[in-house]
PDB file of C-alpha atoms in Angstrom:
ATOM      1  CA  MET A 192     -33.440 -24.495   0.032  1.00  0.00           C
ATOM      2  CA  ASN A 193     -31.750 -21.534   1.707  1.00  0.00           C
ATOM      3  CA  ILE A 194     -30.483 -18.615  -0.359  1.00  0.00           C
ATOM      4  CA  ASP A 195     -28.402 -15.696   0.909  1.00  0.00           C
ATOM      5  CA  VAL A 196     -28.532 -12.609  -1.345  1.00  0.00           C
ATOM      6  CA  PHE A 197     -26.173  -9.789  -0.415  1.00  0.00           C
ATOM      7  CA  ASN A 198     -24.336  -6.793  -1.753  1.00  0.00           C
ATOM      8  CA  GLY A 199     -20.714  -7.673  -2.478  1.00  0.00           C
ATOM      9  CA  ASP A 200     -19.284  -4.763  -0.491  1.00  0.00           C
ATOM     10  CA  ALA A 201     -18.046  -4.692   3.102  1.00  0.00           C
ATOM     11  CA  ASP A 202     -21.453  -3.930   4.572  1.00  0.00           C
ATOM     12  CA  GLY A 203     -23.230  -6.785   2.800  1.00  0.00           C
ATOM     13  CA  ILE A 204     -20.450  -9.283   3.486  1.00  0.00           C
ATOM     14  CA  CYS A 205     -19.989  -8.331   7.158  1.00  0.00           C
ATOM     15  CA  ALA A 206     -23.743  -8.416   7.774  1.00  0.00           C
ATOM     16  CA  LEU A 207     -23.967 -11.947   6.389  1.00  0.00           C
ATOM     17  CA  LEU A 208     -20.872 -13.054   8.314  1.00  0.00           C
ATOM     18  CA  GLN A 209     -22.568 -12.022  11.568  1.00  0.00           C
ATOM     19  CA  LEU A 210     -25.854 -13.697  10.658  1.00  0.00           C
ATOM     20  CA  ARG A 211     -24.243 -17.011   9.721  1.00  0.00           C
ATOM     21  CA  LEU A 212     -21.996 -17.000  12.791  1.00  0.00           C
ATOM     22  CA  ALA A 213     -25.119 -16.556  14.931  1.00  0.00           C
ATOM     23  CA  TYR A 214     -27.286 -18.910  12.846  1.00  0.00           C
ATOM     24  CA  PRO A 215     -25.086 -21.338  10.890  1.00  0.00           C
ATOM     25  CA  LEU A 216     -26.766 -22.592   7.748  1.00  0.00           C
ATOM     26  CA  ALA A 217     -25.679 -24.064   4.421  1.00  0.00           C
ATOM     27  CA  SER A 218     -26.953 -21.756   1.698  1.00  0.00           C
ATOM     28  CA  THR A 219     -26.649 -20.751  -1.924  1.00  0.00           C
ATOM     29  CA  LEU A 220     -24.852 -17.409  -2.269  1.00  0.00           C
ATOM     30  CA  ILE A 221     -25.996 -14.746  -4.714  1.00  0.00           C
ATOM     31  CA  THR A 222     -23.916 -11.581  -4.926  1.00  0.00           C
ATOM     32  CA  GLY A 223     -21.883  -9.487  -7.345  1.00  0.00           C
ATOM     33  CA  VAL A 224     -19.972  -6.259  -7.748  1.00  0.00           C
ATOM     34  CA  LYS A 225     -21.206  -3.405  -5.595  1.00  0.00           C
ATOM     35  CA  ARG A 226     -23.378  -1.930  -8.330  1.00  0.00           C
ATOM     36  CA  ASP A 227     -25.243  -5.210  -8.882  1.00  0.00           C
ATOM     37  CA  ILE A 228     -28.167  -4.156  -6.717  1.00  0.00           C
ATOM     38  CA  ASP A 229     -31.089  -5.899  -8.453  1.00  0.00           C
ATOM     39  CA  LEU A 230     -29.884  -9.311  -7.340  1.00  0.00           C
ATOM     40  CA  LEU A 231     -33.321 -10.751  -6.539  1.00  0.00           C
ATOM     41  CA  ASN A 232     -33.760 -11.138 -10.298  1.00  0.00           C
ATOM     42  CA  ARG A 233     -31.204 -13.956 -10.075  1.00  0.00           C
ATOM     43  CA  VAL A 234     -33.079 -15.893  -7.402  1.00  0.00           C
ATOM     44  CA  SER A 235     -34.846 -19.077  -8.455  1.00  0.00           C
ATOM     45  CA  ALA A 236     -36.911 -20.284  -5.510  1.00  0.00           C
ATOM     46  CA  GLU A 237     -40.098 -22.209  -4.842  1.00  0.00           C
ATOM     47  CA  ALA A 238     -42.672 -22.473  -2.071  1.00  0.00           C
ATOM     48  CA  GLY A 239     -41.033 -23.331   1.233  1.00  0.00           C
ATOM     49  CA  ASP A 240     -37.623 -21.929   0.297  1.00  0.00           C
ATOM     50  CA  GLN A 241     -36.088 -19.281   2.545  1.00  0.00           C
ATOM     51  CA  VAL A 242     -34.295 -16.227   1.192  1.00  0.00           C
ATOM     52  CA  VAL A 243     -32.214 -13.700   3.150  1.00  0.00           C
ATOM     53  CA  VAL A 244     -31.599 -10.322   1.490  1.00  0.00           C
ATOM     54  CA  LEU A 245     -28.955  -7.992   2.919  1.00  0.00           C
ATOM     55  CA  ASP A 246     -27.818  -4.491   1.971  1.00  0.00           C
ATOM     56  CA  LEU A 247     -29.905  -4.172  -1.218  1.00  0.00           C
ATOM     57  CA  SER A 248     -32.542  -1.533  -1.909  1.00  0.00           C
ATOM     58  CA  LEU A 249     -36.027  -3.007  -1.680  1.00  0.00           C
ATOM     59  CA  ASP A 250     -37.224  -0.421  -4.173  1.00  0.00           C
ATOM     60  CA  LYS A 251     -34.750  -1.709  -6.771  1.00  0.00           C
ATOM     61  CA  ASN A 252     -35.898  -5.299  -6.158  1.00  0.00           C
ATOM     62  CA  ARG A 253     -39.627  -4.680  -5.793  1.00  0.00           C
ATOM     63  CA  LEU A 254     -40.900  -6.760  -8.743  1.00  0.00           C
ATOM     64  CA  PRO A 255     -38.850  -9.942  -8.129  1.00  0.00           C
ATOM     65  CA  LEU A 256     -39.626  -9.603  -4.401  1.00  0.00           C
ATOM     66  CA  ALA A 257     -43.356  -9.598  -5.135  1.00  0.00           C
ATOM     67  CA  GLU A 258     -42.981 -12.579  -7.469  1.00  0.00           C
ATOM     68  CA  LEU A 259     -41.128 -14.594  -4.832  1.00  0.00           C
ATOM     69  CA  LEU A 260     -43.668 -13.739  -2.127  1.00  0.00           C
ATOM     70  CA  ASN A 261     -46.495 -14.765  -4.450  1.00  0.00           C
ATOM     71  CA  LYS A 262     -44.771 -18.162  -4.805  1.00  0.00           C
ATOM     72  CA  SER A 263     -44.843 -18.567  -0.985  1.00  0.00           C
ATOM     73  CA  VAL A 264     -41.110 -18.048  -0.566  1.00  0.00           C
ATOM     74  CA  SER A 265     -40.183 -16.805   2.924  1.00  0.00           C
ATOM     75  CA  ILE A 266     -38.008 -13.680   2.822  1.00  0.00           C
ATOM     76  CA  PHE A 267     -35.989 -11.910   5.515  1.00  0.00           C
ATOM     77  CA  TYR A 268     -34.983  -8.449   4.302  1.00  0.00           C
ATOM     78  CA  MET A 269     -32.510  -6.165   6.086  1.00  0.00           C
ATOM     79  CA  ASP A 270     -31.229  -2.940   4.566  1.00  0.00           C
ATOM     80  CA  HIS A 271     -30.550   0.793   4.977  1.00  0.00           C
ATOM     81  CA  HIS A 272     -31.130   2.114   1.442  1.00  0.00           C
ATOM     82  CA  TYR A 273     -34.205   3.876   0.105  1.00  0.00           C
ATOM     83  CA  ALA A 274     -37.028   1.326   0.151  1.00  0.00           C
ATOM     84  CA  GLY A 275     -40.150   3.143  -0.947  1.00  0.00           C
ATOM     85  CA  GLU A 276     -43.351   1.493   0.195  1.00  0.00           C
ATOM     86  CA  ILE A 277     -42.586  -1.731   2.059  1.00  0.00           C
ATOM     87  CA  PRO A 278     -44.977  -4.564   1.157  1.00  0.00           C
ATOM     88  CA  ILE A 279     -47.100  -6.091   3.901  1.00  0.00           C
ATOM     89  CA  HIS A 280     -47.057  -9.843   3.401  1.00  0.00           C
ATOM     90  CA  PRO A 281     -47.016 -12.799   5.816  1.00  0.00           C
ATOM     91  CA  GLY A 282     -43.961 -14.210   4.014  1.00  0.00           C
ATOM     92  CA  LEU A 283     -41.881 -11.045   4.430  1.00  0.00           C
ATOM     93  CA  THR A 284     -39.933  -9.994   7.501  1.00  0.00           C
ATOM     94  CA  SER A 285     -38.263  -6.629   6.928  1.00  0.00           C
ATOM     95  CA  LEU A 286     -35.860  -4.627   9.090  1.00  0.00           C
ATOM     96  CA  ILE A 287     -35.135  -1.451   7.140  1.00  0.00           C
ATOM     97  CA  ASN A 288     -33.675   1.759   8.548  1.00  0.00           C
ATOM     98  CA  THR A 289     -32.632   4.517   6.128  1.00  0.00           C
ATOM     99  CA  ASP A 290     -30.981   6.756   8.702  1.00  0.00           C
ATOM    100  CA  ALA A 291     -27.764   8.162   7.200  1.00  0.00           C
ATOM    101  CA  ASN A 292     -25.733   7.003  10.213  1.00  0.00           C
ATOM    102  CA  VAL A 293     -26.595   3.300  10.091  1.00  0.00           C
ATOM    103  CA  CYS A 294     -25.671   0.463   7.754  1.00  0.00           C
ATOM    104  CA  THR A 295     -26.767  -3.151   7.425  1.00  0.00           C
ATOM    105  CA  SER A 296     -23.852  -4.457   9.500  1.00  0.00           C
ATOM    106  CA  LEU A 297     -24.870  -2.214  12.407  1.00  0.00           C
ATOM    107  CA  LEU A 298     -28.525  -3.263  12.037  1.00  0.00           C
ATOM    108  CA  MET A 299     -27.415  -6.901  12.122  1.00  0.00           C
ATOM    109  CA  ASP A 300     -25.338  -6.238  15.252  1.00  0.00           C
ATOM    110  CA  VAL A 301     -28.500  -5.115  17.060  1.00  0.00           C
ATOM    111  CA  TYR A 302     -30.573  -7.952  15.578  1.00  0.00           C
ATOM    112  CA  ILE A 303     -28.248 -10.690  16.866  1.00  0.00           C
ATOM    113  CA  LYS A 304     -27.725  -8.878  20.180  1.00  0.00           C
ATOM    114  CA  GLN A 305     -24.119  -7.699  19.719  1.00  0.00           C
ATOM    115  CA  ARG A 306     -22.608 -11.182  19.472  1.00  0.00           C
ATOM    116  CA  PHE A 307     -20.027 -10.396  16.769  1.00  0.00           C
ATOM    117  CA  THR A 308     -19.651  -6.652  17.044  1.00  0.00           C
ATOM    118  CA  GLU A 309     -16.108  -6.624  15.656  1.00  0.00           C
ATOM    119  CA  TRP A 310     -17.550  -7.586  12.251  1.00  0.00           C
ATOM    120  CA  ALA A 311     -20.231  -4.897  12.566  1.00  0.00           C
ATOM    121  CA  VAL A 312     -17.534  -2.302  13.207  1.00  0.00           C
ATOM    122  CA  THR A 313     -15.549  -3.596  10.214  1.00  0.00           C
ATOM    123  CA  GLY A 314     -18.601  -3.291   7.963  1.00  0.00           C
ATOM    124  CA  ALA A 315     -19.398   0.203   9.233  1.00  0.00           C
ATOM    125  CA  PHE A 316     -15.857   1.386   8.570  1.00  0.00           C
ATOM    126  CA  GLY A 317     -16.113  -0.087   5.084  1.00  0.00           C
ATOM    127  CA  ASP A 318     -19.341   1.843   4.533  1.00  0.00           C
ATOM    128  CA  ASN A 319     -17.537   5.076   5.513  1.00  0.00           C
ATOM    129  CA  LEU A 320     -19.457   5.443   8.778  1.00  0.00           C
ATOM    130  CA  ASP A 321     -16.396   6.247  10.871  1.00  0.00           C
ATOM    131  CA  THR A 322     -18.243   7.957  13.711  1.00  0.00           C
ATOM    132  CA  ALA A 323     -20.835   5.186  14.031  1.00  0.00           C
ATOM    133  CA  ALA A 324     -18.110   2.535  13.799  1.00  0.00           C
ATOM    134  CA  ARG A 325     -16.074   4.129  16.579  1.00  0.00           C
ATOM    135  CA  GLU A 326     -19.151   4.598  18.745  1.00  0.00           C
ATOM    136  CA  THR A 327     -20.121   0.943  18.307  1.00  0.00           C
ATOM    137  CA  ALA A 328     -16.543  -0.144  19.018  1.00  0.00           C
ATOM    138  CA  LYS A 329     -16.518   1.518  22.449  1.00  0.00           C
ATOM    139  CA  SER A 330     -18.037  -1.598  24.004  1.00  0.00           C
ATOM    140  CA  LEU A 331     -15.103  -3.680  22.712  1.00  0.00           C
ATOM    141  CA  ASN A 332     -12.334  -1.785  24.525  1.00  0.00           C
ATOM    142  CA  LEU A 333     -10.026  -2.033  21.530  1.00  0.00           C
ATOM    143  CA  THR A 334      -6.623  -0.383  21.328  1.00  0.00           C
ATOM    144  CA  ALA A 335      -6.071   2.372  18.772  1.00  0.00           C
ATOM    145  CA  GLN A 336      -4.012  -0.090  16.707  1.00  0.00           C
ATOM    146  CA  GLU A 337      -6.777  -2.711  16.759  1.00  0.00           C
ATOM    147  CA  LEU A 338      -9.358  -0.149  15.719  1.00  0.00           C
ATOM    148  CA  LEU A 339      -7.099   0.889  12.844  1.00  0.00           C
ATOM    149  CA  GLN A 340      -6.822  -2.769  11.748  1.00  0.00           C
ATOM    150  CA  LEU A 341     -10.609  -3.107  11.595  1.00  0.00           C
ATOM    151  CA  LYS A 342     -10.872   0.129   9.647  1.00  0.00           C
ATOM    152  CA  GLN A 343      -8.237  -0.976   7.152  1.00  0.00           C
ATOM    153  CA  LEU A 344      -9.886  -4.380   6.682  1.00  0.00           C
ATOM    154  CA  GLY A 345     -13.327  -2.818   6.221  1.00  0.00           C
ATOM    155  CA  ILE A 346     -12.051  -0.331   3.661  1.00  0.00           C
ATOM    156  CA  CYS A 347     -10.224  -3.049   1.721  1.00  0.00           C
ATOM    157  CA  ILE A 348     -13.176  -5.475   1.685  1.00  0.00           C
ATOM    158  CA  ASN A 349     -15.358  -2.619   0.497  1.00  0.00           C
ATOM    159  CA  TYR A 350     -12.846  -1.500  -2.092  1.00  0.00           C
ATOM    160  CA  ASN A 351     -12.695  -5.012  -3.551  1.00  0.00           C
ATOM    161  CA  ALA A 352     -16.376  -4.811  -4.616  1.00  0.00           C
ATOM    162  CA  TYR A 353     -15.924  -1.823  -6.908  1.00  0.00           C
ATOM    163  CA  GLY A 354     -15.673  -2.465 -10.633  1.00  0.00           C
ATOM    164  CA  MET A 355     -17.866  -2.869 -13.674  1.00  0.00           C
ATOM    165  CA  CYS A 356     -17.626  -6.675 -13.603  1.00  0.00           C
ATOM    166  CA  ILE A 357     -16.078  -9.481 -11.565  1.00  0.00           C
ATOM    167  CA  ASP A 358     -12.964  -9.415 -13.781  1.00  0.00           C
ATOM    168  CA  ASP A 359     -12.201  -5.917 -12.481  1.00  0.00           C
ATOM    169  CA  LEU A 360     -11.967  -7.208  -8.900  1.00  0.00           C
ATOM    170  CA  TYR A 361      -9.146  -8.914  -7.037  1.00  0.00           C
ATOM    171  CA  PHE A 362     -11.596 -11.419  -5.503  1.00  0.00           C
ATOM    172  CA  ALA A 363     -15.137 -12.305  -6.552  1.00  0.00           C
ATOM    173  CA  PRO A 364     -17.338 -11.203  -3.606  1.00  0.00           C
ATOM    174  CA  ASP A 365     -18.673 -14.726  -2.975  1.00  0.00           C
ATOM    175  CA  GLU A 366     -15.087 -16.029  -2.964  1.00  0.00           C
ATOM    176  CA  LEU A 367     -14.017 -13.343  -0.495  1.00  0.00           C
ATOM    177  CA  TYR A 368     -17.035 -14.104   1.688  1.00  0.00           C
ATOM    178  CA  ARG A 369     -16.065 -17.797   1.798  1.00  0.00           C
ATOM    179  CA  LEU A 370     -12.512 -16.859   2.812  1.00  0.00           C
ATOM    180  CA  LEU A 371     -13.931 -14.788   5.686  1.00  0.00           C
ATOM    181  CA  ASP A 372     -16.713 -17.204   6.633  1.00  0.00           C
ATOM    182  CA  GLY A 373     -16.369 -18.919   9.986  1.00  0.00           C
ATOM    183  CA  TYR A 374     -13.968 -16.429  11.557  1.00  0.00           C
ATOM    184  CA  ILE A 375     -15.504 -15.311  14.834  1.00  0.00           C
ATOM    185  CA  SER A 376     -13.157 -12.332  14.927  1.00  0.00           C
ATOM    186  CA  PRO A 377     -11.696 -10.236  12.095  1.00  0.00           C
ATOM    187  CA  PHE A 378      -8.392 -10.364  13.971  1.00  0.00           C
ATOM    188  CA  ASP A 379      -8.278 -14.145  13.511  1.00  0.00           C
ATOM    189  CA  PHE A 380      -8.780 -13.663   9.769  1.00  0.00           C
ATOM    190  CA  ILE A 381      -6.060 -10.998   9.624  1.00  0.00           C
ATOM    191  CA  ARG A 382      -3.675 -13.384  11.394  1.00  0.00           C
ATOM    192  CA  ASP A 383      -4.523 -16.513   9.371  1.00  0.00           C
ATOM    193  CA  LYS A 384      -4.992 -15.026   5.891  1.00  0.00           C
ATOM    194  CA  THR A 385      -1.999 -12.718   5.701  1.00  0.00           C
ATOM    195  CA  GLU A 386      -1.565 -13.123   1.936  1.00  0.00           C
ATOM    196  CA  VAL A 387      -5.215 -12.262   1.220  1.00  0.00           C
ATOM    197  CA  CYS A 388      -5.072  -9.179   3.435  1.00  0.00           C
ATOM    198  CA  GLN A 389      -1.806  -8.040   1.875  1.00  0.00           C
ATOM    199  CA  GLN A 390      -3.168  -8.431  -1.645  1.00  0.00           C
ATOM    200  CA  LEU A 391      -6.182  -6.289  -0.759  1.00  0.00           C
ATOM    201  CA  ILE A 392      -4.063  -3.661   1.012  1.00  0.00           C
ATOM    202  CA  ASN A 393      -1.458  -3.442  -1.768  1.00  0.00           C
ATOM    203  CA  GLY A 394      -4.101  -3.205  -4.482  1.00  0.00           C
ATOM    204  CA  TYR A 395      -5.967  -0.527  -2.575  1.00  0.00           C
ATOM    205  CA  ASN A 396      -2.850   1.562  -1.948  1.00  0.00           C
ATOM    206  CA  GLU A 397      -1.646   1.336  -5.559  1.00  0.00           C
ATOM    207  CA  ASP A 398      -5.036   2.374  -6.936  1.00  0.00           C
ATOM    208  CA  MET A 399      -5.425   5.235  -4.478  1.00  0.00           C
ATOM    209  CA  ASP A 400      -1.990   6.559  -5.433  1.00  0.00           C
ATOM    210  CA  LEU A 401      -3.102   6.695  -9.073  1.00  0.00           C
ATOM    211  CA  ALA A 402      -6.417   8.342  -8.133  1.00  0.00           C
ATOM    212  CA  GLY A 403      -4.642  10.976  -6.083  1.00  0.00           C
ATOM    213  CA  LYS A 404      -3.035  12.313  -9.269  1.00  0.00           C
ATOM    214  CA  VAL A 405      -6.422  13.077 -10.895  1.00  0.00           C
ATOM    215  CA  LYS A 406      -7.532  16.722 -10.799  1.00  0.00           C
ATOM    216  CA  ALA A 407     -11.156  17.900 -10.515  1.00  0.00           C
ATOM    217  CA  GLU A 408     -12.815  18.566 -13.883  1.00  0.00           C
ATOM    218  CA  TYR A 409     -15.490  20.821 -12.337  1.00  0.00           C
ATOM    219  CA  LYS A 410     -15.174  22.500  -8.963  1.00  0.00           C
ATOM    220  CA  THR A 411     -17.023  25.024  -6.810  1.00  0.00           C
ATOM    221  CA  ASP A 412     -16.738  25.876  -3.116  1.00  0.00           C
ATOM    222  CA  SER A 413     -19.293  23.158  -2.326  1.00  0.00           C
ATOM    223  CA  THR A 414     -18.821  20.534  -5.082  1.00  0.00           C
ATOM    224  CA  ALA A 415     -16.134  18.723  -7.038  1.00  0.00           C
ATOM    225  CA  VAL A 416     -16.466  16.389 -10.035  1.00  0.00           C
ATOM    226  CA  TYR A 417     -13.621  14.061 -11.024  1.00  0.00           C
ATOM    227  CA  ILE A 418     -13.504  12.146 -14.318  1.00  0.00           C
ATOM    228  CA  LEU A 419     -11.371   8.992 -14.258  1.00  0.00           C
ATOM    229  CA  PRO A 420      -9.716   7.277 -17.244  1.00  0.00           C
ATOM    230  CA  ASP A 421     -11.075   4.050 -18.735  1.00  0.00           C
ATOM    231  CA  GLU A 422      -8.822   1.713 -16.737  1.00  0.00           C
ATOM    232  CA  LYS A 423      -9.426  -1.214 -14.361  1.00  0.00           C
ATOM    233  CA  TRP A 424      -7.900   0.658 -11.436  1.00  0.00           C
ATOM    234  CA  ALA A 425     -10.227   3.591 -12.087  1.00  0.00           C
ATOM    235  CA  ARG A 426     -13.315   1.364 -12.094  1.00  0.00           C
ATOM    236  CA  ARG A 427     -12.170  -0.222  -8.832  1.00  0.00           C
ATOM    237  CA  VAL A 428     -11.256   2.950  -6.988  1.00  0.00           C
ATOM    238  CA  ALA A 429     -14.244   5.174  -7.794  1.00  0.00           C
ATOM    239  CA  GLY A 430     -16.396   4.644  -4.704  1.00  0.00           C
ATOM    240  CA  VAL A 431     -13.674   4.273  -2.103  1.00  0.00           C
ATOM    241  CA  TRP A 432     -11.849   7.332  -3.372  1.00  0.00           C
ATOM    242  CA  GLY A 433     -15.149   9.189  -3.084  1.00  0.00           C
ATOM    243  CA  ASN A 434     -15.243   8.177   0.574  1.00  0.00           C
ATOM    244  CA  GLN A 435     -11.702   9.433   1.097  1.00  0.00           C
ATOM    245  CA  LEU A 436     -12.475  12.759  -0.555  1.00  0.00           C
ATOM    246  CA  ALA A 437     -15.603  13.096   1.598  1.00  0.00           C
ATOM    247  CA  ASN A 438     -13.508  12.608   4.731  1.00  0.00           C
ATOM    248  CA  GLN A 439     -10.826  14.993   3.479  1.00  0.00           C
ATOM    249  CA  TYR A 440     -13.304  17.745   2.520  1.00  0.00           C
ATOM    250  CA  PRO A 441     -16.322  17.238   4.814  1.00  0.00           C
ATOM    251  CA  ASP A 442     -18.104  20.405   3.683  1.00  0.00           C
ATOM    252  CA  ARG A 443     -17.944  19.471  -0.015  1.00  0.00           C
ATOM    253  CA  ALA A 444     -20.000  17.065  -2.160  1.00  0.00           C
ATOM    254  CA  HIS A 445     -18.106  14.807  -4.578  1.00  0.00           C
ATOM    255  CA  ALA A 446     -18.933  12.997  -7.807  1.00  0.00           C
ATOM    256  CA  ILE A 447     -16.552  10.414  -9.263  1.00  0.00           C
ATOM    257  CA  VAL A 448     -17.198   9.753 -12.950  1.00  0.00           C
ATOM    258  CA  SER A 449     -15.809   6.690 -14.733  1.00  0.00           C
ATOM    259  CA  ASN A 450     -16.472   4.889 -17.999  1.00  0.00           C
ATOM    260  CA  ASN A 451     -18.780   1.888 -18.148  1.00  0.00           C
ATOM    261  CA  ARG A 452     -19.243  -0.889 -20.697  1.00  0.00           C
ATOM    262  CA  GLN A 453     -22.531   0.466 -22.012  1.00  0.00           C
ATOM    263  CA  GLY A 454     -20.942   3.363 -23.842  1.00  0.00           C
ATOM    264  CA  GLY A 455     -21.419   5.957 -21.155  1.00  0.00           C
ATOM    265  CA  TYR A 456     -20.469   6.888 -17.605  1.00  0.00           C
ATOM    266  CA  GLN A 457     -21.106   5.507 -14.161  1.00  0.00           C
ATOM    267  CA  ILE A 458     -21.070   7.988 -11.291  1.00  0.00           C
ATOM    268  CA  SER A 459     -20.482   7.674  -7.545  1.00  0.00           C
ATOM    269  CA  VAL A 460     -21.881  10.539  -5.471  1.00  0.00           C
ATOM    270  CA  ARG A 461     -20.934  11.427  -1.899  1.00  0.00           C
ATOM    271  CA  ALA A 462     -22.872  14.088  -0.016  1.00  0.00           C
ATOM    272  CA  PRO A 463     -20.858  16.350   2.308  1.00  0.00           C
ATOM    273  CA  LEU A 464     -20.189  14.650   5.634  1.00  0.00           C
ATOM    274  CA  ASP A 465     -21.387  17.873   7.256  1.00  0.00           C
ATOM    275  CA  ASN A 466     -24.749  17.532   5.479  1.00  0.00           C
ATOM    276  CA  LYS A 467     -25.413  13.888   4.616  1.00  0.00           C
ATOM    277  CA  VAL A 468     -28.524  14.306   2.494  1.00  0.00           C
ATOM    278  CA  GLY A 469     -29.631  14.390  -1.124  1.00  0.00           C
ATOM    279  CA  ALA A 470     -27.347  11.874  -2.855  1.00  0.00           C
ATOM    280  CA  ASP A 471     -30.182   9.370  -3.364  1.00  0.00           C
ATOM    281  CA  GLU A 472     -32.569  12.040  -4.656  1.00  0.00           C
ATOM    282  CA  LEU A 473     -29.988  13.433  -7.083  1.00  0.00           C
ATOM    283  CA  CYS A 474     -29.086  10.016  -8.511  1.00  0.00           C
ATOM    284  CA  ALA A 475     -32.757   9.055  -8.814  1.00  0.00           C
ATOM    285  CA  LEU A 476     -33.120  11.891 -11.358  1.00  0.00           C
ATOM    286  CA  PHE A 477     -30.782   9.867 -13.612  1.00  0.00           C
ATOM    287  CA  SER A 478     -32.232   6.384 -12.877  1.00  0.00           C
ATOM    288  CA  GLY A 479     -29.716   5.778 -10.116  1.00  0.00           C
ATOM    289  CA  GLY A 480     -30.174   5.128  -6.421  1.00  0.00           C
ATOM    290  CA  GLY A 481     -28.565   4.599  -3.042  1.00  0.00           C
ATOM    291  CA  ARG A 482     -28.847   6.353   0.291  1.00  0.00           C
ATOM    292  CA  LYS A 483     -28.888   9.912   1.535  1.00  0.00           C
ATOM    293  CA  ALA A 484     -25.136  10.157   2.093  1.00  0.00           C
ATOM    294  CA  ALA A 485     -23.873   8.025  -0.782  1.00  0.00           C
ATOM    295  CA  ALA A 486     -25.487   6.975  -4.044  1.00  0.00           C
ATOM    296  CA  GLY A 487     -24.654   6.142  -7.621  1.00  0.00           C
ATOM    297  CA  ILE A 488     -25.719   6.038 -11.247  1.00  0.00           C
ATOM    298  CA  ASN A 489     -24.912   2.882 -13.217  1.00  0.00           C
ATOM    299  CA  HIS A 490     -25.307   4.453 -16.646  1.00  0.00           C
ATOM    300  CA  ILE A 491     -25.589   7.956 -17.998  1.00  0.00           C
ATOM    301  CA  PRO A 492     -24.921   8.800 -21.674  1.00  0.00           C
ATOM    302  CA  TYR A 493     -21.824  10.878 -22.314  1.00  0.00           C
ATOM    303  CA  GLN A 494     -23.887  13.808 -23.577  1.00  0.00           C
ATOM    304  CA  GLN A 495     -25.878  13.980 -20.320  1.00  0.00           C
ATOM    305  CA  LEU A 496     -22.858  14.591 -18.109  1.00  0.00           C
ATOM    306  CA  THR A 497     -23.256  18.368 -18.279  1.00  0.00           C
ATOM    307  CA  ASN A 498     -26.895  17.959 -17.173  1.00  0.00           C
ATOM    308  CA  PHE A 499     -25.745  15.866 -14.231  1.00  0.00           C
ATOM    309  CA  VAL A 500     -23.060  18.385 -13.242  1.00  0.00           C
ATOM    310  CA  ALA A 501     -25.630  21.192 -13.301  1.00  0.00           C
ATOM    311  CA  ALA A 502     -28.071  19.199 -11.146  1.00  0.00           C
ATOM    312  CA  PHE A 503     -25.235  18.196  -8.802  1.00  0.00           C
ATOM    313  CA  GLN A 504     -24.171  21.780  -8.267  1.00  0.00           C
ATOM    314  CA  ILE A 505     -27.754  22.909  -7.700  1.00  0.00           C
ATOM    315  CA  GLN A 506     -28.318  20.087  -5.172  1.00  0.00           C
ATOM    316  CA  TYR A 507     -25.306  21.144  -3.121  1.00  0.00           C
ATOM    317  CA  LYS A 508     -25.006  24.864  -3.805  1.00  0.00           C
TER     318      LYS A 508
END
């Protein structure tokens, strides 16, 4: 049995699209909303099965990973988030790079020898790595309009993964992956699936318009904290709006706070683009995780928000 486990955002989806275009294979898909990062807990596999894991922190999946390896399951693991100590095991092949300017889609592009670079660029744009995406795209000789199309698609695929549960999303990530699967070029998908693209674009634009009306609750010269209302659009927009704010104010760190279903807050953190460090370390203090430039906290009690804001401002003072 073959199992593909991947983050439901643009980076995870575009990395898997490249892999399965290069190495077609029928597989079971395991994914979820962007914040479902401990997905290896959902894998049921036996000796001889092969599992691919993309765009998920090894550190957050350490225990189920060890259990699968002990059952003689073969695992290919590619990621760019904090990993901690990487196990040495004959059943594990790992390609992990935590550099703040790479993502899984770009790692996959190198791994499969630049065969479907348009998808890598799409994933990088979705992961808010504009500079890396444009640098990678140079080999494609795209027009400015074509580059903008890839950026828009990447942002919208990424945006679709944000929410507390699948019901918050326009498309379940595995459903969206299947709609994209098999398209050698993102431009073919854009041409053939006009209604899907338009639904993603319209939803994104409507949500961003609502987010743009929210004022910062706490603000300094180097940080800003926004608290969103308990609405579906707010749960969807949190991360992508954080990316937009980071691009708009590159010397400022941002935290987007929204309600979760556990009776507390979830928080998306974006380090300043001018200093892409510390987001993972900050969120780890509150049982969260991620990467240096962008990280998150799935749950923090309401009464701990002031503690988070203080730590946030100290981290980026």
